[in-house]
mmCIF file of C-alpha atoms in Angstrom:
data_model
loop_
_atom_site.group_PDB
_atom_site.id
_atom_site.type_symbol
_atom_site.label_atom_id
_atom_site.label_comp_id
_atom_site.label_asym_id
_atom_site.label_seq_id
_atom_site.Cartn_x
_atom_site.Cartn_y
_atom_site.Cartn_z
ATOM 1 C CA UNK A 1204 -124.163 19.449 -38.606
ATOM 2 C CA UNK A 1205 -125.980 16.970 -40.740
ATOM 3 C CA UNK A 1206 -126.840 13.563 -39.376
ATOM 4 C CA UNK A 1207 -125.640 10.644 -41.423
ATOM 5 C CA UNK A 1208 -127.507 7.385 -40.821
ATOM 6 C CA UNK A 1209 -124.257 5.427 -40.998
ATOM 7 C CA UNK A 1210 -122.505 7.719 -38.501
ATOM 8 C CA UNK A 1211 -124.916 9.083 -35.964
ATOM 9 C CA UNK A 1212 -122.324 11.079 -34.078
ATOM 10 C CA UNK A 1213 -119.474 13.136 -35.609
ATOM 11 C CA UNK A 1214 -116.653 14.093 -33.306
ATOM 12 C CA UNK A 1215 -115.346 17.621 -33.658
ATOM 13 C CA UNK A 1216 -111.640 17.962 -34.539
ATOM 14 C CA UNK A 1217 -109.336 20.201 -32.555
ATOM 15 C CA UNK A 1218 -105.861 21.244 -33.737
ATOM 16 C CA UNK A 1219 -103.261 18.966 -35.257
ATOM 17 C CA UNK A 1220 -103.404 15.233 -34.718
ATOM 18 C CA UNK A 1221 -100.953 13.560 -32.380
ATOM 19 C CA UNK A 1222 -97.832 12.117 -33.911
ATOM 20 C CA UNK A 1223 -97.128 15.046 -36.200
ATOM 21 C CA UNK A 1224 -93.683 15.973 -34.904
ATOM 22 C CA UNK A 1225 -91.425 18.617 -36.296
ATOM 23 C CA UNK A 1226 -87.880 17.813 -37.331
ATOM 24 C CA UNK A 1227 -85.143 18.613 -34.815
ATOM 25 C CA UNK A 1228 -83.280 21.843 -35.528
ATOM 26 C CA UNK A 1229 -80.367 21.386 -37.880
ATOM 27 C CA UNK A 1230 -76.945 21.873 -36.309
ATOM 28 C CA UNK A 1231 -74.288 24.046 -37.904
ATOM 29 C CA UNK A 1232 -71.770 21.673 -39.564
ATOM 30 C CA UNK A 1233 -68.916 24.161 -39.239
ATOM 31 C CA UNK A 1234 -69.397 25.116 -35.584
ATOM 32 C CA UNK A 1235 -67.090 22.460 -34.087
ATOM 33 C CA UNK A 1236 -64.509 23.026 -36.787
ATOM 34 C CA UNK A 1237 -64.730 26.775 -36.089
ATOM 35 C CA UNK A 1238 -63.944 26.219 -32.410
ATOM 36 C CA UNK A 1239 -61.003 23.970 -33.319
ATOM 37 C CA UNK A 1240 -59.732 26.627 -35.756
ATOM 38 C CA UNK A 1241 -60.036 29.326 -33.105
ATOM 39 C CA UNK A 1242 -57.996 27.304 -30.609
ATOM 40 C CA UNK A 1243 -55.428 26.402 -33.277
ATOM 41 C CA UNK A 1244 -54.875 30.119 -33.992
ATOM 42 C CA UNK A 1245 -53.120 30.392 -30.636
ATOM 43 C CA UNK A 1246 -50.932 27.322 -31.277
ATOM 44 C CA UNK A 1247 -50.182 27.335 -35.023
ATOM 45 C CA UNK A 1248 -51.642 30.471 -36.532
ATOM 46 C CA UNK A 1249 -51.551 29.436 -40.191
ATOM 47 C CA UNK A 1250 -53.243 26.090 -39.497
ATOM 48 C CA UNK A 1251 -55.872 27.847 -37.372
ATOM 49 C CA UNK A 1252 -56.510 30.319 -40.172
ATOM 50 C CA UNK A 1253 -56.996 27.550 -42.736
ATOM 51 C CA UNK A 1254 -59.285 25.505 -40.461
ATOM 52 C CA UNK A 1255 -61.357 28.591 -39.612
ATOM 53 C CA UNK A 1256 -61.786 29.471 -43.294
ATOM 54 C CA UNK A 1257 -62.949 25.910 -44.039
ATOM 55 C CA UNK A 1258 -65.388 26.045 -41.099
ATOM 56 C CA UNK A 1259 -66.797 29.376 -42.275
ATOM 57 C CA UNK A 1260 -67.351 28.045 -45.798
ATOM 58 C CA UNK A 1261 -69.038 24.869 -44.515
ATOM 59 C CA UNK A 1262 -71.397 26.951 -42.390
ATOM 60 C CA UNK A 1263 -72.265 29.255 -45.276
ATOM 61 C CA UNK A 1264 -72.917 26.300 -47.607
ATOM 62 C CA UNK A 1265 -75.345 24.863 -45.047
ATOM 63 C CA UNK A 1266 -77.159 28.197 -44.761
ATOM 64 C CA UNK A 1267 -75.753 29.310 -41.401
ATOM 65 C CA UNK A 1268 -74.373 32.806 -41.728
ATOM 66 C CA UNK A 1269 -73.420 33.375 -38.080
ATOM 67 C CA UNK A 1270 -70.499 31.125 -37.147
ATOM 68 C CA UNK A 1271 -68.833 33.416 -34.624
ATOM 69 C CA UNK A 1272 -65.924 31.119 -33.631
ATOM 70 C CA UNK A 1273 -64.942 30.739 -37.288
ATOM 71 C CA UNK A 1274 -65.114 34.504 -37.892
ATOM 72 C CA UNK A 1275 -62.948 35.223 -34.855
ATOM 73 C CA UNK A 1276 -60.583 32.418 -35.888
ATOM 74 C CA UNK A 1277 -60.156 33.950 -39.345
ATOM 75 C CA UNK A 1278 -59.453 37.400 -37.890
ATOM 76 C CA UNK A 1279 -57.006 36.148 -35.255
ATOM 77 C CA UNK A 1280 -55.451 33.752 -37.749
ATOM 78 C CA UNK A 1281 -54.616 36.597 -40.110
ATOM 79 C CA UNK A 1282 -53.307 38.794 -37.278
ATOM 80 C CA UNK A 1283 -51.110 36.065 -35.758
ATOM 81 C CA UNK A 1284 -49.866 34.890 -39.162
ATOM 82 C CA UNK A 1285 -48.826 38.433 -40.141
ATOM 83 C CA UNK A 1286 -47.199 39.011 -36.734
ATOM 84 C CA UNK A 1287 -45.381 35.684 -37.009
ATOM 85 C CA UNK A 1288 -44.158 36.541 -40.500
ATOM 86 C CA UNK A 1289 -42.942 39.964 -39.333
ATOM 87 C CA UNK A 1290 -41.227 38.329 -36.360
ATOM 88 C CA UNK A 1291 -39.509 35.842 -38.660
ATOM 89 C CA UNK A 1292 -38.317 38.641 -40.973
ATOM 90 C CA UNK A 1293 -37.043 40.604 -37.966
ATOM 91 C CA UNK A 1294 -35.231 37.534 -36.648
ATOM 92 C CA UNK A 1295 -33.557 36.898 -40.015
ATOM 93 C CA UNK A 1296 -32.485 40.557 -40.252
ATOM 94 C CA UNK A 1297 -31.103 40.385 -36.700
ATOM 95 C CA UNK A 1298 -29.091 37.239 -37.504
ATOM 96 C CA UNK A 1299 -27.746 38.733 -40.750
ATOM 97 C CA UNK A 1300 -26.683 41.933 -38.958
ATOM 98 C CA UNK A 1301 -25.123 39.921 -36.125
ATOM 99 C CA UNK A 1302 -23.166 37.670 -38.494
ATOM 100 C CA UNK A 1303 -22.141 40.667 -40.624
ATOM 101 C CA UNK A 1304 -20.881 42.649 -37.639
ATOM 102 C CA UNK A 1305 -18.909 39.727 -36.175
ATOM 103 C CA UNK A 1306 -17.122 39.031 -39.461
ATOM 104 C CA UNK A 1307 -15.955 42.656 -39.851
ATOM 105 C CA UNK A 1308 -14.415 42.755 -36.357
ATOM 106 C CA UNK A 1309 -12.012 39.897 -37.109
#
């Protein structure tokens, strides 16, 4: 260590200076929407499916690839939407058969 006449003593530096703080971790923008979509799948399956798809896309655009509630919401949304559609078709067929059989017995 060389002695400088203007600074007779040089303090050694250790590590990073105080005040250098890291940024807080970024939160997934689609996480809350994914949870809402998952819950909506049990109430209105098509709406839950659409909300879950939007949440999944928002998460992927922000760089988060693991939005589990949105993934489950998309899967359950498709399943419940297909089951609801099949139930509706079965109900319509039942009504048509019931109306057709009652009109022939008259």
